[in-house]
Amino acid sequence: MGTLLRPFSPPPAAAATTSQLISSPTTLSFRFPKNANNNTPTTTNHHHHHHHRSNRIHSCKFGNFLDLKPESESESDFLHFDLSLFDPSDRFRFDVIIIGAGPAGIRLAEQVSCHGIKVCCVDPSPLSMWPNNYGVWVDEFESLGLEDCLDKTWPMTSVHVDDHKTKYLDRPYGRVNRNKLKTKLMESCVSNGVKFHKARVWKVNHNEFDSSIVCDDGNEIKASLIVDASGFGSNFVEYDKSRNHGYQIAHGILAEVESHPFDLDKMLLMDWRDSHLGNEPELRSGNSKTPTFLYAMPFDSNIVFLEETALVSRPVLSYMEVKKRMVARLRHMGIRVKRVIEDEKCLIPMGGPLPRIPQSVMAIGGTSGIVHPSTGYMVARTMALAPVLAGAIVDCLGSTRMIRGRPLHHRVWNELWPLERRCVREFYSFGMETLLKLDLNGTRNFFDAFFDLNPYYWHGFLSSRLSLGELAMLSLSLFGHASNSSKLDIVTKCPVPLVKMMGHLALETI
């Protein structure tokens, strides 16, 4: 489940990137180079960074895929569009400036601009392909009318709890075609008159009724509202509390293999088995303390996306450790990698405090706290929340009622994070704190009970759809499904986070 709960990977530049982790109720997709066999899908993305690529095909005799360099063609890394570029000599005034052309930034630009609001999107490379793969639950994208942006779907998902127990989940999963999604959103932006400026933002300044950005090319651009969609690395959004994130870390490869054991009609959400570590006592003991699972998307009998993922760790598990476990797992499964088409490294900060609410810069995507704190999912949620945020922006900046300055900031932040949603997030963060304390056995017991819940609850949990009352019901139900040893685990390991959560909820509701 290299995407069990995907969060975002840190942006390569200022482009916002997103990824999701848990069952990747978010999205996944990757690209195949045009020189690969013609029967492969045209695009795929996952949620990670691309490393340096070379076009040489390396083959590997020893079954260790780490020596293989990913291949890619630079051609396929860019979309071809005639963008309407910002002209510094034009004394044009914008309503909204969006920093970052990742999924969050482009989706918000599209949603706001269709109401006639003047938008400028600033990114060093607005047409470059998003580097991550995104996996999503099909029902989430269908409800948004984006199902045409999935390039592959699996009717079922499966979870290997251990060597003796597998769960089959009757919920279709899909991989996002990054190219199609970005193209669809960019087409709307272009036809709605969004201007683009190719630059990096250095600084944001605020006056009483408007704000401005200063770019690395010396241009200053003004607008009534600045929205930061540039991903986790951003420092334009301020926090009151220290950012004690948990981290999801994963290594993923889109690979051509000699053969693989996966069922082509099932997406493997999580494989928690550890029999592959039998001969490696050191790896095995590390895995029993901070477990990792395999997430796999089989495209055909020879092409598969594989990702070894640590759901959440603090301090973050070392990347090398994740790769070693993956090598041991693939060797044990008899999977021989012939070539690596893409690879990704995914690091997703999860949980931690929300930004200060309200503040002069608005945020969406990785900077805004909407990554699922216990799964890392984000893409589908970003696609769903952008229209909500856009509605509040349009209400304030639309022609007749010019609401600007503090009242505007207050309104947009509270639209994204109303009280109930903040309380719900506290609950999810509590879920993350609990997961951080569980070892391999505890984690297996947790997911064993979790996927036995009424599907309404586990679907809703992974898709961030449950109310506080429903989450309370879920917890009671989870406790009821848990084995006695897990109940003891929950009772002994959770008092501090639980008490803390109750305290936070009490403060939020005062």
XYZ file of C-alpha atoms in Angstrom:
510
model
C 0.000 0.000 0.000
C 2.685 2.209 -0.927
C -0.247 4.329 -0.781
C -2.209 3.035 1.983
C -2.537 6.469 3.231
C -0.730 8.645 0.907
C 0.242 12.077 1.790
C 2.311 14.373 -0.281
C 5.823 14.056 -1.320
C 7.863 17.171 -0.810
C 7.786 19.357 -3.893
C 10.688 19.156 -6.332
C 10.320 22.867 -6.699
C 7.513 25.111 -5.688
C 5.067 22.930 -7.520
C 2.585 21.507 -5.082
C 2.661 17.769 -5.072
C 0.369 15.469 -3.294
C 0.306 11.904 -2.448
C -1.729 9.740 -0.356
C -0.977 7.067 1.871
C -3.376 4.815 3.555
C -5.365 3.024 1.055
C -4.496 5.669 -1.085
C -7.955 6.774 -0.906
C -6.181 9.394 -2.722
C -4.730 9.007 -6.072
C -2.083 7.327 -7.937
C -0.824 7.382 -11.472
C 2.306 6.941 -13.528
C 3.664 7.537 -16.964
C 5.189 5.001 -19.284
C 7.880 6.230 -21.634
C 6.773 6.275 -25.248
C 9.531 3.864 -26.137
C 8.130 1.181 -23.849
C 6.024 -1.579 -25.380
C 3.072 -0.069 -27.110
C 0.575 -2.058 -25.147
C 1.331 -0.237 -21.919
C -1.001 2.470 -20.630
C 0.046 5.957 -21.628
C 0.312 7.488 -18.227
C 0.828 6.554 -14.733
C 1.709 8.492 -11.659
C 2.495 7.727 -8.170
C 3.081 9.989 -5.352
C 6.773 10.286 -5.285
C 9.738 12.118 -6.536
C 11.432 11.190 -9.695
C 15.076 10.669 -9.423
C 17.600 11.315 -12.111
C 16.636 9.198 -15.107
C 18.657 7.811 -17.910
C 17.398 6.402 -21.163
C 19.687 3.410 -21.123
C 17.997 0.181 -20.278
C 19.902 -1.691 -17.606
C 19.140 -5.285 -16.980
C 19.965 -6.959 -13.795
C 21.099 -10.549 -13.213
C 21.004 -10.600 -9.459
C 17.448 -9.602 -8.839
C 18.377 -6.418 -6.986
C 16.396 -3.678 -8.693
C 18.296 -0.961 -6.795
C 21.066 -1.039 -9.410
C 18.655 -0.267 -12.230
C 18.294 3.332 -13.337
C 14.767 4.485 -14.138
C 14.234 5.506 -17.740
C 12.151 8.342 -19.024
C 11.870 10.646 -21.974
C 12.038 14.330 -21.269
C 9.390 14.863 -23.974
C 6.726 13.174 -21.926
C 7.551 15.242 -18.850
C 5.744 18.339 -20.122
C 2.236 19.147 -21.278
C 1.873 21.192 -24.466
C -0.399 24.193 -23.974
C -0.451 27.800 -25.075
C -0.584 29.430 -21.690
C -1.714 33.005 -21.293
C 1.327 34.458 -19.524
C 1.363 37.358 -17.077
C 2.694 40.539 -18.687
C 4.553 42.731 -16.155
C 4.033 45.851 -18.314
C 0.285 45.389 -18.077
C -1.038 47.184 -14.940
C -3.530 44.390 -14.536
C -4.907 43.702 -11.088
C -5.735 40.173 -9.919
C -8.312 38.996 -7.426
C -6.371 35.870 -6.472
C -2.752 34.732 -6.829
C -2.176 30.993 -6.428
C 1.376 29.865 -5.652
C 2.051 26.405 -7.110
C 0.703 24.464 -10.111
C 0.345 21.066 -8.471
C -3.034 19.306 -8.209
C -4.224 21.649 -5.425
C -3.219 24.891 -7.152
C -4.546 24.022 -10.603
C -7.815 22.627 -9.240
C -8.448 25.783 -7.197
C -7.499 28.044 -10.131
C -9.974 26.146 -12.315
C -12.774 26.360 -9.720
C -12.324 30.054 -8.903
C -11.797 31.257 -12.480
C -15.006 29.716 -13.798
C -16.883 32.378 -11.760
C -15.086 35.229 -13.529
C -12.579 35.834 -10.722
C -9.201 37.018 -12.098
C -6.502 34.507 -11.207
C -2.745 34.382 -11.649
C -0.990 31.052 -10.998
C 2.743 31.312 -10.246
C 5.040 28.307 -10.660
C 8.595 27.867 -12.005
C 7.358 25.208 -14.440
C 3.564 25.203 -14.780
C 3.534 22.634 -17.608
C 5.814 20.006 -16.124
C 4.262 16.665 -15.231
C 3.452 15.990 -11.587
C 6.043 13.587 -10.243
C 3.901 11.468 -7.986
C 1.669 8.548 -8.506
C -1.759 8.826 -7.006
C -4.069 5.974 -6.096
C -7.722 6.687 -5.300
C -10.923 4.914 -4.436
C -12.981 4.952 -7.643
C -16.155 6.126 -5.855
C -14.342 9.282 -4.707
C -13.390 10.308 -8.225
C -16.807 9.334 -9.610
C -18.545 11.622 -7.141
C -16.375 14.487 -8.486
C -16.994 13.665 -12.165
C -13.302 12.870 -12.613
C -13.550 9.146 -13.332
C -12.348 9.797 -16.916
C -8.971 10.719 -15.348
C -8.299 7.190 -14.072
C -6.162 5.113 -16.403
C -6.629 1.779 -14.706
C -9.131 0.455 -12.192
C -9.280 -2.765 -10.189
C -12.713 -4.092 -9.142
C -11.444 -5.316 -5.761
C -8.654 -4.617 -3.307
C -6.950 -7.073 -0.984
C -5.118 -6.872 2.333
C -2.752 -9.587 3.590
C -2.983 -9.289 7.366
C -0.436 -12.117 7.865
C 0.535 -15.446 6.271
C -2.793 -17.010 7.221
C -5.324 -14.256 6.707
C -6.260 -12.199 3.629
C -9.183 -9.791 3.376
C -10.885 -9.035 0.063
C -12.456 -5.593 -0.040
C -15.315 -4.991 -2.404
C -14.332 -1.414 -3.213
C -12.822 -0.562 -6.612
C -9.485 1.245 -6.668
C -7.958 3.271 -9.466
C -4.754 4.889 -10.540
C -4.952 8.529 -11.519
C -3.669 9.351 -14.956
C -1.697 12.461 -13.988
C -1.466 13.580 -17.565
C -5.227 13.440 -18.141
C -6.073 15.076 -14.831
C -3.632 17.934 -15.320
C -4.688 18.381 -18.951
C -8.377 18.508 -18.011
C -7.804 21.087 -15.261
C -5.385 23.169 -17.374
C -7.841 23.290 -20.299
C -10.458 24.824 -17.988
C -7.934 27.286 -16.569
C -6.861 28.399 -20.032
C -10.427 28.821 -21.275
C -11.384 30.715 -18.087
C -8.568 33.232 -18.639
C -6.201 32.203 -15.838
C -2.805 33.887 -16.304
C 0.395 31.990 -15.552
C 3.720 33.392 -14.418
C 6.845 31.217 -14.619
C 8.790 32.152 -11.513
C 9.484 31.184 -7.946
C 7.904 33.243 -5.179
C 10.413 34.748 -2.761
C 8.266 36.833 -0.497
C 4.664 37.682 0.349
C 3.662 41.160 1.607
C 0.334 42.270 3.083
C -1.502 45.601 3.310
C -4.869 46.165 4.931
C -6.931 45.335 1.845
C -4.566 43.597 -0.524
C -1.369 41.567 -0.701
C 1.495 41.115 -3.116
C 4.153 38.575 -3.989
C 7.741 39.255 -5.002
C 9.189 36.727 -7.480
C 12.775 35.675 -8.138
C 12.637 37.509 -11.488
C 12.018 40.811 -9.667
C 8.336 41.078 -10.555
C 5.864 42.155 -7.905
C 2.255 41.061 -8.461
C -0.730 42.302 -6.425
C -4.039 40.661 -5.581
C -6.796 40.704 -2.970
C -5.919 37.182 -1.805
C -2.786 35.009 -1.924
C -3.282 31.229 -1.780
C -0.289 28.998 -1.042
C -0.584 25.657 -2.868
C 3.148 25.022 -3.097
C 3.341 21.927 -0.910
C 4.879 20.956 2.404
C 8.180 22.720 2.033
C 6.522 26.139 1.965
C 7.253 28.774 4.584
C 4.545 31.281 3.610
C 1.998 29.737 5.961
C 2.459 30.308 9.692
C 1.967 27.948 12.627
C 1.355 28.699 16.312
C 2.557 25.299 17.487
C 5.643 23.231 16.713
C 5.143 20.954 13.727
C 5.495 17.477 15.240
C 4.535 15.506 12.148
C 4.573 11.778 11.772
C 6.011 10.714 8.413
C 4.980 8.218 5.837
C 7.979 7.110 3.812
C 7.886 4.818 0.803
C 9.943 3.608 -2.121
C 8.040 2.761 -5.283
C 8.952 1.416 -8.701
C 6.961 0.965 -11.880
C 8.710 -2.100 -13.249
C 8.770 -4.636 -16.012
C 9.155 -8.030 -14.317
C 9.618 -11.572 -15.612
C 6.443 -12.555 -13.785
C 4.573 -11.732 -10.574
C 2.143 -13.540 -8.252
C -0.571 -10.828 -8.182
C -4.158 -11.250 -9.273
C -4.780 -8.844 -12.199
C -8.294 -7.937 -11.044
C -7.193 -6.944 -7.529
C -5.165 -4.045 -6.263
C -3.036 -5.045 -3.265
C -3.631 -2.314 -0.708
C -1.431 -3.694 2.046
C 0.695 -6.778 2.526
C 1.826 -7.005 6.159
C 3.467 -10.449 5.827
C 7.034 -10.677 7.079
C 8.047 -14.244 6.139
C 10.461 -12.708 3.571
C 12.594 -11.494 6.488
C 13.099 -15.003 7.901
C 16.808 -15.135 7.083
C 17.489 -11.517 8.025
C 17.137 -11.241 11.813
C 18.172 -7.585 11.852
C 15.633 -6.525 9.243
C 13.031 -8.699 10.917
C 13.410 -7.145 14.347
C 13.340 -3.635 12.849
C 10.180 -4.548 10.932
C 8.486 -5.924 14.021
C 8.984 -2.542 15.753
C 8.247 -0.207 12.810
C 6.517 -2.361 10.199
C 6.342 -1.666 6.459
C 3.886 -3.141 3.991
C 3.861 -3.719 0.243
C 1.364 -1.873 -1.952
C 1.026 -3.279 -5.484
C -0.846 -2.353 -8.658
C -0.604 -5.047 -11.316
C -1.186 -3.602 -14.818
C -0.605 -6.791 -16.770
C 1.388 -9.982 -16.379
C 4.730 -8.145 -16.718
C 4.137 -4.537 -15.656
C 3.503 -3.769 -12.007
C 3.798 -0.835 -9.637
C 5.362 -1.936 -6.331
C 5.826 0.174 -3.251
C 7.200 -0.607 0.191
C 5.657 1.804 2.687
C 5.989 2.696 6.363
C 2.496 3.912 7.162
C 3.641 6.387 9.771
C 6.865 6.743 11.741
C 8.418 9.327 14.035
C 11.327 9.807 13.789
C 11.081 8.864 10.138
C 12.313 5.384 9.169
C 15.479 5.489 7.053
C 14.954 5.325 3.318
C 17.704 2.722 2.997
C 15.890 0.472 5.496
C 12.688 0.669 3.413
C 14.624 -0.279 0.261
C 16.392 -3.219 1.936
C 13.075 -4.628 3.122
C 11.661 -4.254 -0.385
C 14.609 -6.107 -1.939
C 14.145 -8.977 0.548
C 10.382 -9.077 -0.119
C 10.657 -9.195 -3.915
C 13.368 -11.847 -3.724
C 11.150 -13.967 -1.466
C 8.170 -13.542 -3.822
C 10.302 -14.595 -6.792
C 9.778 -11.247 -8.555
C 12.713 -10.489 -10.863
C 12.806 -6.918 -12.087
C 13.954 -6.641 -15.725
C 13.791 -2.866 -15.907
C 12.626 0.088 -13.845
C 10.388 2.418 -15.841
C 9.928 4.949 -13.036
C 10.882 5.148 -9.425
C 9.619 7.340 -6.653
C 10.617 8.261 -3.197
C 7.698 9.409 -1.145
C 7.936 11.295 2.118
C 4.644 12.577 3.450
C 4.367 14.619 6.642
C 1.168 13.622 8.450
C -0.739 15.008 11.400
C 0.846 17.785 13.415
C -0.932 21.062 14.164
C -3.084 23.006 11.716
C -1.760 26.344 10.462
C -2.858 29.422 12.436
C -6.504 30.164 11.611
C -7.134 32.692 10.206
C -4.031 34.307 8.679
C -3.330 36.578 5.704
C -2.153 33.812 3.355
C -4.760 31.166 2.492
C -3.576 27.576 1.932
C -4.751 24.468 0.128
C -3.067 21.099 -0.455
C 0.029 20.064 1.480
C 0.391 23.363 3.349
C -3.212 23.430 4.585
C -3.355 20.409 6.897
C -5.739 18.402 4.698
C -3.514 15.346 4.295
C -5.254 12.489 6.089
C -3.348 12.259 9.410
C -3.616 8.510 9.609
C -3.374 7.519 5.952
C -1.575 10.173 3.991
C -4.345 10.402 1.398
C -4.867 13.756 -0.121
C -5.578 14.020 -3.808
C -9.259 13.145 -3.849
C -9.840 15.319 -0.819
C -8.096 18.282 -2.445
C -10.224 17.848 -5.577
C -13.369 17.848 -3.388
C -12.452 20.763 -1.094
C -11.253 23.179 -3.803
C -14.835 23.942 -5.000
C -15.864 24.628 -1.368
C -12.984 27.047 -0.849
C -13.630 28.595 -4.274
C -17.264 29.246 -3.262
C -16.147 31.282 -0.245
C -13.610 33.244 -2.329
C -16.230 34.029 -4.975
C -18.739 35.149 -2.312
C -16.210 37.616 -0.942
C -14.541 38.889 -4.129
C -17.470 38.551 -6.545
C -18.644 41.767 -8.229
C -21.040 43.291 -5.705
C -19.760 42.529 -2.191
C -16.088 43.292 -2.090
C -15.147 41.665 1.203
C -11.382 42.007 1.603
C -8.660 42.062 4.225
C -9.326 40.408 7.577
C -12.986 39.520 7.018
C -11.951 37.754 3.781
C -9.155 35.775 5.500
C -11.494 34.817 8.323
C -14.172 33.658 5.911
C -11.961 31.514 3.623
C -10.038 29.815 6.450
C -13.236 28.971 8.287
C -14.739 27.588 5.093
C -11.804 25.168 4.724
C -11.581 24.394 8.453
C -14.985 24.863 10.121
C -15.153 23.806 13.756
C -16.550 20.327 13.099
C -13.825 19.567 10.550
C -11.113 20.693 12.997
C -12.546 18.382 15.658
C -12.692 15.502 13.171
C -9.053 16.117 12.280
C -8.108 15.900 15.967
C -9.691 12.485 15.945
C -7.705 11.364 12.881
C -4.511 12.718 14.451
C -5.329 10.621 17.504
C -5.593 7.643 15.113
C -2.123 8.470 13.822
C -0.680 8.745 17.353
C -2.143 5.317 18.080
C -0.654 3.791 14.906
C 2.745 5.257 15.853
C 2.702 3.186 19.033
C 1.773 -0.145 17.464
C 4.314 -2.798 16.538
C 3.776 -5.301 13.702
C 1.375 -7.463 15.705
C -0.562 -4.473 16.956
C -0.779 -3.072 13.425
C -2.031 -6.396 12.053
C -4.657 -6.627 14.773
C -5.723 -3.042 14.090
C -6.276 -3.552 10.341
C -7.834 -6.963 10.913
C -10.500 -5.302 13.065
C -10.647 -2.137 10.902
C -11.566 -3.909 7.659
C -14.163 -6.000 9.527
C -16.122 -2.841 10.299
C -19.319 -2.018 8.439
C -17.991 -0.758 5.048
C -19.756 2.580 5.591
C -17.336 3.251 8.452
C -14.055 2.117 6.935
C -14.887 3.747 3.575
C -15.800 6.954 5.381
C -12.710 6.888 7.604
C -10.317 6.502 4.668
C -12.155 9.148 2.644
C -12.453 11.688 5.502
C -16.256 11.662 5.234
C -17.338 10.785 8.778
C -18.811 13.201 11.311
C -17.536 13.321 14.883
C -20.470 11.230 16.070
C -19.791 8.618 13.389
C -16.099 8.537 14.339
C -17.062 7.911 17.959
C -19.270 5.030 16.772
C -16.412 3.706 14.646
C -14.090 3.699 17.660
C -16.550 1.788 19.816
C -17.138 -0.662 17.001
C -13.386 -1.072 16.425
C -12.910 -1.746 20.108
C -15.709 -4.297 19.971
C -14.117 -6.093 16.978
C -10.650 -6.105 18.516
C -9.152 -9.224 20.063
C -8.526 -9.164 23.807
C -4.806 -8.567 23.335
C -5.572 -5.623 21.020
C -8.040 -4.207 23.534
C -5.240 -4.284 26.085
C -2.947 -2.645 23.501
C -5.476 0.096 22.861
C -6.185 0.700 26.534
C -2.526 0.739 27.594
C -1.139 2.728 24.649
C -3.813 5.286 24.071
C -4.593 7.134 27.263
C -2.202 9.992 26.571
C -3.307 10.686 22.974
C -6.936 10.124 23.980
C -6.766 12.512 26.923
C -4.883 14.964 24.714
C -7.527 14.692 22.024
C -10.340 15.303 24.504
C -8.441 18.374 25.704
C -8.011 19.686 22.149
C -11.677 19.077 21.382
C -12.687 20.889 24.550
C -10.526 23.868 23.576
C -11.850 23.886 20.000
C -15.452 23.947 21.207
C -15.075 26.677 23.846
